[in-house]
Amino acid sequence: MGSNFVLHDEELHPNEILSFEGFTSPWYKQLLFLVLGVCTFGVLFLVAKWSLRVRTALRLSRCPLKQAKFVRVTGFPLQQRLLEYRCGRYFYVESADKFLPVPDVPKAFNTQLQASATRMAVSKDPRVLEEHDWQLGDRQQHYGSNEMAIPVKSVAALIADEMWHPFYVFQYFSIIIWVAGDQYYTYAVCILVITWFSIITSAVETHQNMKRLADIAHFSCMVEVLRGGSFKLMPSQTLVPGDIIAVVPGTLPADCVLLNGECIVDENMLTGESVPVRKVPYNPSVEGSGYCPDKHSSCTLYGGTQVAQARAPGTSYSGLGLSPSASTGGCALAMVARTRFYSAKGQLLRSILYPRDGSESFISDSLKFIGVMLVACIGIFIWAAVVLASIGAEPTRIVVRFFDMITIAVPPALPACLTIATVFSIGRLRKIGIYVTGPHTITLAGQLDVVCFDKTAQSLAAAVPGATHVLYAKGSPEMIKSLVAASSLPPDFDRLLAEYTREGLRVLALARGVVVPGSLPDGALSSYSQQQLEAAVQLELTGLAVLANPLRPDTAGAIQALQKAQIRTAMVTGDHVRTAVSVAHQCNILPEGRPVLLMDAAPPGQPVDACPVSLSVLYPDGSVNASVTRTAVLPQVMMGELECAVTGKGFDALLAPPFDAELLQPMLRRGTVFARMSPDNKRDLMELLGSGLQTAAAPGCPKLGLHVGFCGDGANDCGALKAAHVGVSLCEAEASVAAPMTSRQQSITSMISVVAEGRCALLATYQIFQFIVGYAMAQAFATNLMYTHGLQMGNYQYLIQDLFYITILAALMGYTKPRKELARAKPVGRVLSLPLILSLLLQIAVVIVFQLIALRAMRRIPWYKSTIGTPDLRTYKAPETTVIYLINLAQFIILGVVFNKGYPHRQPLWTNVGMLVAMILQVMFLIYSLFSVDAFTTKVQTMVGRGPPDGLPTAFRAGLLLIMGVEVPVVPLMGSKDQPSIDVFSWMIAAKMEDFVEAAGYPLENHKVITRDGYILNMYRIPHGKYRNTGKGNKPVVLLQHGVTLSSNSFVLLNANESMAYILADAGFDVWMSNTRGNTYSRGHVLLNQWGQRYWRFSIDELALVDLPAQIDYALKTTGASKLAYVGHSQGCTLAYMLLSEKEAYNDKISVVVHVGPVGFIEYIRAPFLKAQPIVKSDQWLKNAPLGEFIAHRDIAPFVVPFCEYNHTFNEWCMQQMNGMFYGPSVNVPTADFILIARTWPSTVASRNLEHWAQMATDGKLRLQKYSYGNDCTNLLLGANFPRSFHESCNMAVYGKETPPEYDLGKITAPQAFFLGSIDIMSTPEDVAEQQRRLKPNVVVAQYMFDRLAHMDFVWDRNAQYKKELVELLYRFSPGTF
């Protein structure tokens, strides 16, 4: 059986191979394939070369595997019954009729290893190790030669492969079209030269990289191998798993497990760690029966690492054929475990040779969008083709023009341009000492959600003072404590250990043991293993070595910068949990003053069905409460009231099946410190935070699906560095195969640089894509316009546009550096996202409009007559081509500015000096071409002159410049004022409370409240003032409740002396601001996903009767107050009515209710939007809305803000529409504040909230009633996790009657005050009168009417006069609050 070509699927990973298919090659299919290839002029040969499916369908036929000449797995050469694929080997098993992979370690290896280790412990004669039959010949056949040979193709062969890449074939096709169809010789030659320059440089670079990798992979030496009862000097290529070799100083040729002796190994090549590592012999009783080279690193010698010292004192192998130095010196012995590409070095090389592609979604999204644009261009061409046919163009010319359109719509330069930003980022990182071996991780770094840091062993030594032997030991306090005599432990051992670790000190325990002469066999001290010595010698505690490990000065700042960028930080270390917690406090990973929940392994003997971990709370003063229950502390962890720290043993217990999701979720989502973590624990944590465990035990284990970064020292962090999406190894090596990135800075600030470059490169890549596609569409539409006149752009016109404008701009766009400070928001995750696509489509639309405007303006020239070219489309010089050519040049410059977005991830355009200079030169060339009429413009650029009959006069040229000038502000319509650029997706995320409050200089606390039906609400607190009443302590508590479409930020939007919350804080109040479920800041739930309909099944009832009392109780409990003052705005007043009339006990918890613009009965509202509800029957269509979320800031802002922001006219119009439609006209809120308001408004509203209001307006009756579930009781939605009264599906089931009950305002006893505006169309005098009529007469304590004040002036007016009266009223009711 043999194979003469490869069947290869690039997407299949070796671990994912599940099936094999056999094929044979019939002669008649070969002949048919040859004939069809010739008939299609070789096109079929190219398609078959690119497509495995086409090649298989045309040339092969299926057959049983035993008869196969070709096997389709992913396409590897077949030699006899052995397949090799991506450096792995597979053997055909006839009984199973399938190919099975050769395992990394032979199946019988563990049995052989344990037998050999046991025999070696009994007899020091290594010949006994060969008594176990381990089938040398079979392993030689399966594993082959121990040689990592990476084939390196010659440059010529690589060129031959590269030149037939689809991208370059498309280039050839384009060149043929340009030459054959239009005689564009100069342009075609330039593109051909660039194409072949790219092919040759790519081939040379690939050859150099592969040669460099092959040099790293290749290694051979002579090894002393035990064969036939003696050691023989043999080439390392002959080694197979199971061989016994003598370990001598030098480079190891394979992964081996140490059987006796000790070794000092330099693993710098593998891990990047320059500190030598001590290796000890394998001990089955300690290591266990299941040896794994990756897990049992302490006894594994990895191939490619350097053995600095190898010795086995007390042993001698004379007469066994060893070299004199080895036989007399007592060399160490090891058993070969893994060879070739199965070794650790080989696996790392395989990961470099066959990396996972991290940009598949970007490439696929780009191709999809380009495909859509191509279809659009073809649609436009159909229009042009009809016109061409009408002027007599031959069908062949129309076909050629069709292909020419394809070459324009699909830019040949796109693939090359998309890599520019990443290349520049890699170069910038290299300059600051960060080396990148995995370029795909650059853009992944821009998407990081969480970054884990490693914060920064036990050994024995024997001394011989005279005739008495003394054994010294050092190690972790926990381990030493378990080894020493109990009598040597001082009573305050645990207290001192806790005290030192709480201060962030690193503590090592020291012990000693005296070896009494004769108590150990002769030579035991030199031949015993560490475990044997620990068991044989009684150790006594000597003391504690306390080491200070101070933080670098830049550590805390780096952590804070990541946190401000909305990147979660965590510490993953091997240190003691108390030390880790203390250091985490010092570096700001943990906030000061907040208790920490400790998760450790459950004590032995605990019942199986009990909690798998031990839970305790560590308080800031160092005290520990171990008597806590999971039901009490887990909600506190999820709310942020408790931080979470996990030990390695606790982590193992949590991952032991069956998985306890209730414990795993808090650990994964809120865990901040992971202490005493082994290398395997670190790797598993990275996988859990990311895409999930990659083990057989993974099913059922939760995962977060985050983008994870890990920053470690590269020594024992290799697994975590590779498992994370972005691994940064801090080591002295220039580059390490242990991680995709290596930093020589030895500082975690490297992570700041990596994230900044990642965000910068990702954003730049998107922008270059937008720029290239925008240019292609602009040029494609312009070309189609010319076709409708029977015209064609000139050779040098295309050359100047493509080479001297587009190529230069696209190349320089990626040169813009990242901003020094990380922004809060990440770049969008995919190119097919609404903001990017919408902005690109809008730019294309504007470009097309201005091309049409320019042609339309040309008709005003007195002597102008529309040009109709010849049917052969050979007319290049015409006023139409000149105008479109010039307007295109201007549009390319403008698009270069628009899509060179700086804020928030890149520096401003002006910092990119190269691009700035290029743009200035391009503008100068454009002005020269526009106004100059000389030989270069008329003959080279084929432009018309100034005079009749076809010239463009100077006045028109000046007008054309004016059109270009008008397009400058119109194209970047959706940009910010600071920089004209597309700023859509910066509006997708509403401004955070911290953006306002911290900027104003006031303290801000965030408190989370979990309601009884599982919703997680964010409350914000300003505990004291900035200018007055700045001291902490008991203060009167006031709760501010926002209205519909608003959130807590409506009270902090303005400046210090203008926003309600700031004024009250400076007046001496403890200010709390609530957020109702589902709004911008309260979108969490313990079980439900905010994107599901079930999350949004709540009406105003739940806001009033569940959310509001939960927040009132929380504020009172936290402050210790007995009452609070309540200030509600708009719907916030309605919530108070509902709560106080339904739950009368809350009347005693509120000192006064201040109604600011109160809304009670929708019948009296005069706002057009709400007034129209009965007419449009919105209660019906809202009830049937497919989504529960009706209005969201992220949906409105991308459309409203960019349009309204650009100039004052648009801004004023938007302000008028918003006020007129919803809240009424305002004469107090300045138009300039609209953009500030739009950063927060509208906040999300549930459809059922609006439906509830609509229900109360359907029949003209004055009702303030509960939500109507209807009268269809056939489908009860009884949720086990929700209160029965709010989640059943019909009125009879919920209320016991067919109509929902009304709220009785007569039950309210808390004092009520009213603040009204004379032009408020939401809170009308009739409405307020009806509210007060239903209240008890004695509860209304005050009413204020303010002239010319509208509904939203209460929160948006910078100078609203009501604020003074509000403070005085609250003072009046504040006494007795405590």
PDB file of N, CA and C in Angstrom, residues 316-366:
ATOM      1  N   SER A 316      28.122   1.903  41.888  1.00  0.00           N
ATOM      2  CA  SER A 316      29.212   1.672  40.940  1.00  0.00           C
ATOM      3  C   SER A 316      28.747   0.641  39.937  1.00  0.00           C
ATOM      4  N   TYR A 317      28.991   0.948  38.642  1.00  0.00           N
ATOM      5  CA  TYR A 317      28.531   0.064  37.583  1.00  0.00           C
ATOM      6  C   TYR A 317      29.700  -0.461  36.758  1.00  0.00           C
ATOM      7  N   SER A 318      30.791  -0.766  37.424  1.00  0.00           N
ATOM      8  CA  SER A 318      31.966  -1.283  36.701  1.00  0.00           C
ATOM      9  C   SER A 318      31.631  -2.632  36.092  1.00  0.00           C
ATOM     10  N   GLY A 319      32.175  -2.854  34.935  1.00  0.00           N
ATOM     11  CA  GLY A 319      31.961  -4.104  34.240  1.00  0.00           C
ATOM     12  C   GLY A 319      30.704  -4.158  33.410  1.00  0.00           C
ATOM     13  N   LEU A 320      29.984  -3.011  33.317  1.00  0.00           N
ATOM     14  CA  LEU A 320      28.753  -3.008  32.540  1.00  0.00           C
ATOM     15  C   LEU A 320      28.907  -2.258  31.219  1.00  0.00           C
ATOM     16  N   GLY A 321      30.145  -1.923  30.878  1.00  0.00           N
ATOM     17  CA  GLY A 321      30.365  -1.272  29.595  1.00  0.00           C
ATOM     18  C   GLY A 321      30.240   0.224  29.631  1.00  0.00           C
ATOM     19  N   LEU A 322      30.047   0.834  30.803  1.00  0.00           N
ATOM     20  CA  LEU A 322      29.939   2.284  30.879  1.00  0.00           C
ATOM     21  C   LEU A 322      31.306   2.921  30.681  1.00  0.00           C
ATOM     22  N   SER A 323      31.292   4.177  30.303  1.00  0.00           N
ATOM     23  CA  SER A 323      32.535   4.936  30.184  1.00  0.00           C
ATOM     24  C   SER A 323      33.186   5.019  31.556  1.00  0.00           C
ATOM     25  N   PRO A 324      34.480   5.166  31.607  1.00  0.00           N
ATOM     26  CA  PRO A 324      35.180   5.166  32.915  1.00  0.00           C
ATOM     27  C   PRO A 324      34.614   6.199  33.887  1.00  0.00           C
ATOM     28  N   SER A 325      34.346   7.385  33.409  1.00  0.00           N
ATOM     29  CA  SER A 325      33.852   8.424  34.325  1.00  0.00           C
ATOM     30  C   SER A 325      32.500   8.063  34.877  1.00  0.00           C
ATOM     31  N   ALA A 326      31.644   7.461  34.049  1.00  0.00           N
ATOM     32  CA  ALA A 326      30.301   7.121  34.497  1.00  0.00           C
ATOM     33  C   ALA A 326      30.304   5.917  35.410  1.00  0.00           C
ATOM     34  N   SER A 327      31.113   4.900  35.089  1.00  0.00           N
ATOM     35  CA  SER A 327      31.078   3.660  35.877  1.00  0.00           C
ATOM     36  C   SER A 327      31.685   3.834  37.248  1.00  0.00           C
ATOM     37  N   THR A 328      32.687   4.690  37.351  1.00  0.00           N
ATOM     38  CA  THR A 328      33.330   4.868  38.658  1.00  0.00           C
ATOM     39  C   THR A 328      32.683   5.975  39.472  1.00  0.00           C
ATOM     40  N   GLY A 329      32.088   6.940  38.808  1.00  0.00           N
ATOM     41  CA  GLY A 329      31.513   8.082  39.519  1.00  0.00           C
ATOM     42  C   GLY A 329      30.111   7.840  40.007  1.00  0.00           C
ATOM     43  N   GLY A 330      29.517   6.708  39.666  1.00  0.00           N
ATOM     44  CA  GLY A 330      28.154   6.460  40.101  1.00  0.00           C
ATOM     45  C   GLY A 330      27.161   7.342  39.397  1.00  0.00           C
ATOM     46  N   CYS A 331      27.016   7.146  38.082  1.00  0.00           N
ATOM     47  CA  CYS A 331      26.120   8.012  37.309  1.00  0.00           C
ATOM     48  C   CYS A 331      24.666   7.681  37.614  1.00  0.00           C
ATOM     49  N   ALA A 332      23.824   8.657  37.347  1.00  0.00           N
ATOM     50  CA  ALA A 332      22.382   8.460  37.524  1.00  0.00           C
ATOM     51  C   ALA A 332      21.836   7.686  36.331  1.00  0.00           C
ATOM     52  N   LEU A 333      20.771   6.913  36.605  1.00  0.00           N
ATOM     53  CA  LEU A 333      20.118   6.145  35.557  1.00  0.00           C
ATOM     54  C   LEU A 333      18.690   6.648  35.366  1.00  0.00           C
ATOM     55  N   ALA A 334      18.223   6.584  34.144  1.00  0.00           N
ATOM     56  CA  ALA A 334      16.869   7.039  33.828  1.00  0.00           C
ATOM     57  C   ALA A 334      16.275   6.142  32.760  1.00  0.00           C
ATOM     58  N   MET A 335      14.965   6.107  32.725  1.00  0.00           N
ATOM     59  CA  MET A 335      14.245   5.328  31.712  1.00  0.00           C
ATOM     60  C   MET A 335      13.597   6.300  30.727  1.00  0.00           C
ATOM     61  N   VAL A 336      13.801   6.037  29.458  1.00  0.00           N
ATOM     62  CA  VAL A 336      13.219   6.881  28.421  1.00  0.00           C
ATOM     63  C   VAL A 336      11.698   6.747  28.464  1.00  0.00           C
ATOM     64  N   ALA A 337      10.995   7.865  28.533  1.00  0.00           N
ATOM     65  CA  ALA A 337       9.538   7.851  28.609  1.00  0.00           C
ATOM     66  C   ALA A 337       8.891   8.287  27.294  1.00  0.00           C
ATOM     67  N   ARG A 338       9.369   9.380  26.703  1.00  0.00           N
ATOM     68  CA  ARG A 338       8.781   9.889  25.465  1.00  0.00           C
ATOM     69  C   ARG A 338       9.894  10.307  24.508  1.00  0.00           C
ATOM     70  N   THR A 339       9.689  10.028  23.239  1.00  0.00           N
ATOM     71  CA  THR A 339      10.678  10.369  22.226  1.00  0.00           C
ATOM     72  C   THR A 339      10.041  11.238  21.150  1.00  0.00           C
ATOM     73  N   ARG A 340      10.846  11.640  20.198  1.00  0.00           N
ATOM     74  CA  ARG A 340      10.409  12.391  19.022  1.00  0.00           C
ATOM     75  C   ARG A 340       9.516  13.583  19.398  1.00  0.00           C
ATOM     76  N   PHE A 341       8.448  13.708  18.627  1.00  0.00           N
ATOM     77  CA  PHE A 341       7.511  14.810  18.854  1.00  0.00           C
ATOM     78  C   PHE A 341       6.523  14.528  19.975  1.00  0.00           C
ATOM     79  N   TYR A 342       6.671  13.381  20.634  1.00  0.00           N
ATOM     80  CA  TYR A 342       5.841  13.096  21.798  1.00  0.00           C
ATOM     81  C   TYR A 342       6.439  13.700  23.061  1.00  0.00           C
ATOM     82  N   SER A 343       7.705  14.084  23.032  1.00  0.00           N
ATOM     83  CA  SER A 343       8.354  14.675  24.196  1.00  0.00           C
ATOM     84  C   SER A 343       7.823  16.080  24.440  1.00  0.00           C
ATOM     85  N   ALA A 344       8.184  16.633  25.597  1.00  0.00           N
ATOM     86  CA  ALA A 344       7.719  17.987  25.918  1.00  0.00           C
ATOM     87  C   ALA A 344       8.228  18.995  24.898  1.00  0.00           C
ATOM     88  N   LYS A 345       9.477  18.870  24.524  1.00  0.00           N
ATOM     89  CA  LYS A 345      10.031  19.761  23.507  1.00  0.00           C
ATOM     90  C   LYS A 345       9.326  19.543  22.174  1.00  0.00           C
ATOM     91  N   GLY A 346       9.069  18.279  21.833  1.00  0.00           N
ATOM     92  CA  GLY A 346       8.395  17.983  20.573  1.00  0.00           C
ATOM     93  C   GLY A 346       6.977  18.530  20.532  1.00  0.00           C
ATOM     94  N   GLN A 347       6.264  18.442  21.671  1.00  0.00           N
ATOM     95  CA  GLN A 347       4.895  18.964  21.705  1.00  0.00           C
ATOM     96  C   GLN A 347       4.881  20.480  21.552  1.00  0.00           C
ATOM     97  N   LEU A 348       5.857  21.153  22.142  1.00  0.00           N
ATOM     98  CA  LEU A 348       5.938  22.598  21.979  1.00  0.00           C
ATOM     99  C   LEU A 348       6.244  22.962  20.530  1.00  0.00           C
ATOM    100  N   LEU A 349       7.108  22.176  19.888  1.00  0.00           N
ATOM    101  CA  LEU A 349       7.407  22.426  18.485  1.00  0.00           C
ATOM    102  C   LEU A 349       6.180  22.170  17.615  1.00  0.00           C
ATOM    103  N   ARG A 350       5.413  21.153  17.962  1.00  0.00           N
ATOM    104  CA  ARG A 350       4.185  20.880  17.203  1.00  0.00           C
ATOM    105  C   ARG A 350       3.190  22.033  17.349  1.00  0.00           C
ATOM    106  N   SER A 351       3.130  22.602  18.555  1.00  0.00           N
ATOM    107  CA  SER A 351       2.199  23.729  18.739  1.00  0.00           C
ATOM    108  C   SER A 351       2.637  24.942  17.931  1.00  0.00           C
ATOM    109  N   ILE A 352       3.940  25.068  17.669  1.00  0.00           N
ATOM    110  CA  ILE A 352       4.423  26.169  16.837  1.00  0.00           C
ATOM    111  C   ILE A 352       4.171  25.866  15.364  1.00  0.00           C
ATOM    112  N   LEU A 353       4.401  24.604  14.973  1.00  0.00           N
ATOM    113  CA  LEU A 353       4.205  24.212  13.585  1.00  0.00           C
ATOM    114  C   LEU A 353       2.740  24.255  13.182  1.00  0.00           C
ATOM    115  N   TYR A 354       1.869  23.849  14.099  1.00  0.00           N
ATOM    116  CA  TYR A 354       0.438  23.760  13.790  1.00  0.00           C
ATOM    117  C   TYR A 354      -0.362  24.499  14.854  1.00  0.00           C
ATOM    118  N   PRO A 355      -0.269  25.808  14.878  1.00  0.00           N
ATOM    119  CA  PRO A 355      -0.985  26.575  15.911  1.00  0.00           C
ATOM    120  C   PRO A 355      -2.474  26.608  15.627  1.00  0.00           C
ATOM    121  N   ARG A 356      -3.220  26.821  16.713  1.00  0.00           N
ATOM    122  CA  ARG A 356      -4.650  27.069  16.563  1.00  0.00           C
ATOM    123  C   ARG A 356      -4.825  28.475  16.009  1.00  0.00           C
ATOM    124  N   ASP A 357      -5.651  28.612  15.005  1.00  0.00           N
ATOM    125  CA  ASP A 357      -5.881  29.920  14.403  1.00  0.00           C
ATOM    126  C   ASP A 357      -6.870  30.698  15.236  1.00  0.00           C
ATOM    127  N   GLY A 358      -6.393  31.817  15.825  1.00  0.00           N
ATOM    128  CA  GLY A 358      -7.270  32.616  16.670  1.00  0.00           C
ATOM    129  C   GLY A 358      -8.059  33.677  15.924  1.00  0.00           C
ATOM    130  N   SER A 359      -7.861  33.766  14.602  1.00  0.00           N
ATOM    131  CA  SER A 359      -8.530  34.827  13.847  1.00  0.00           C
ATOM    132  C   SER A 359      -9.524  34.287  12.840  1.00  0.00           C
ATOM    133  N   GLU A 360     -10.002  33.049  13.044  1.00  0.00           N
ATOM    134  CA  GLU A 360     -10.912  32.443  12.085  1.00  0.00           C
ATOM    135  C   GLU A 360     -12.184  33.257  11.941  1.00  0.00           C
ATOM    136  N   SER A 361     -12.755  33.727  13.064  1.00  0.00           N
ATOM    137  CA  SER A 361     -14.013  34.464  12.983  1.00  0.00           C
ATOM    138  C   SER A 361     -13.810  35.767  12.229  1.00  0.00           C
ATOM    139  N   PHE A 362     -12.663  36.424  12.445  1.00  0.00           N
ATOM    140  CA  PHE A 362     -12.418  37.674  11.733  1.00  0.00           C
ATOM    141  C   PHE A 362     -12.313  37.431  10.231  1.00  0.00           C
ATOM    142  N   ILE A 363     -11.572  36.390   9.836  1.00  0.00           N
ATOM    143  CA  ILE A 363     -11.414  36.103   8.414  1.00  0.00           C
ATOM    144  C   ILE A 363     -12.747  35.713   7.797  1.00  0.00           C
ATOM    145  N   SER A 364     -13.487  34.832   8.477  1.00  0.00           N
ATOM    146  CA  SER A 364     -14.772  34.403   7.925  1.00  0.00           C
ATOM    147  C   SER A 364     -15.748  35.570   7.840  1.00  0.00           C
ATOM    148  N   ASP A 365     -15.769  36.439   8.880  1.00  0.00           N
ATOM    149  CA  ASP A 365     -16.644  37.610   8.847  1.00  0.00           C
ATOM    150  C   ASP A 365     -16.259  38.539   7.693  1.00  0.00           C
ATOM    151  N   SER A 366     -14.942  38.710   7.498  1.00  0.00           N
ATOM    152  CA  SER A 366     -14.485  39.582   6.426  1.00  0.00           C
ATOM    153  C   SER A 366     -14.912  39.044   5.069  1.00  0.00           C
TER     154      SER A 366
END
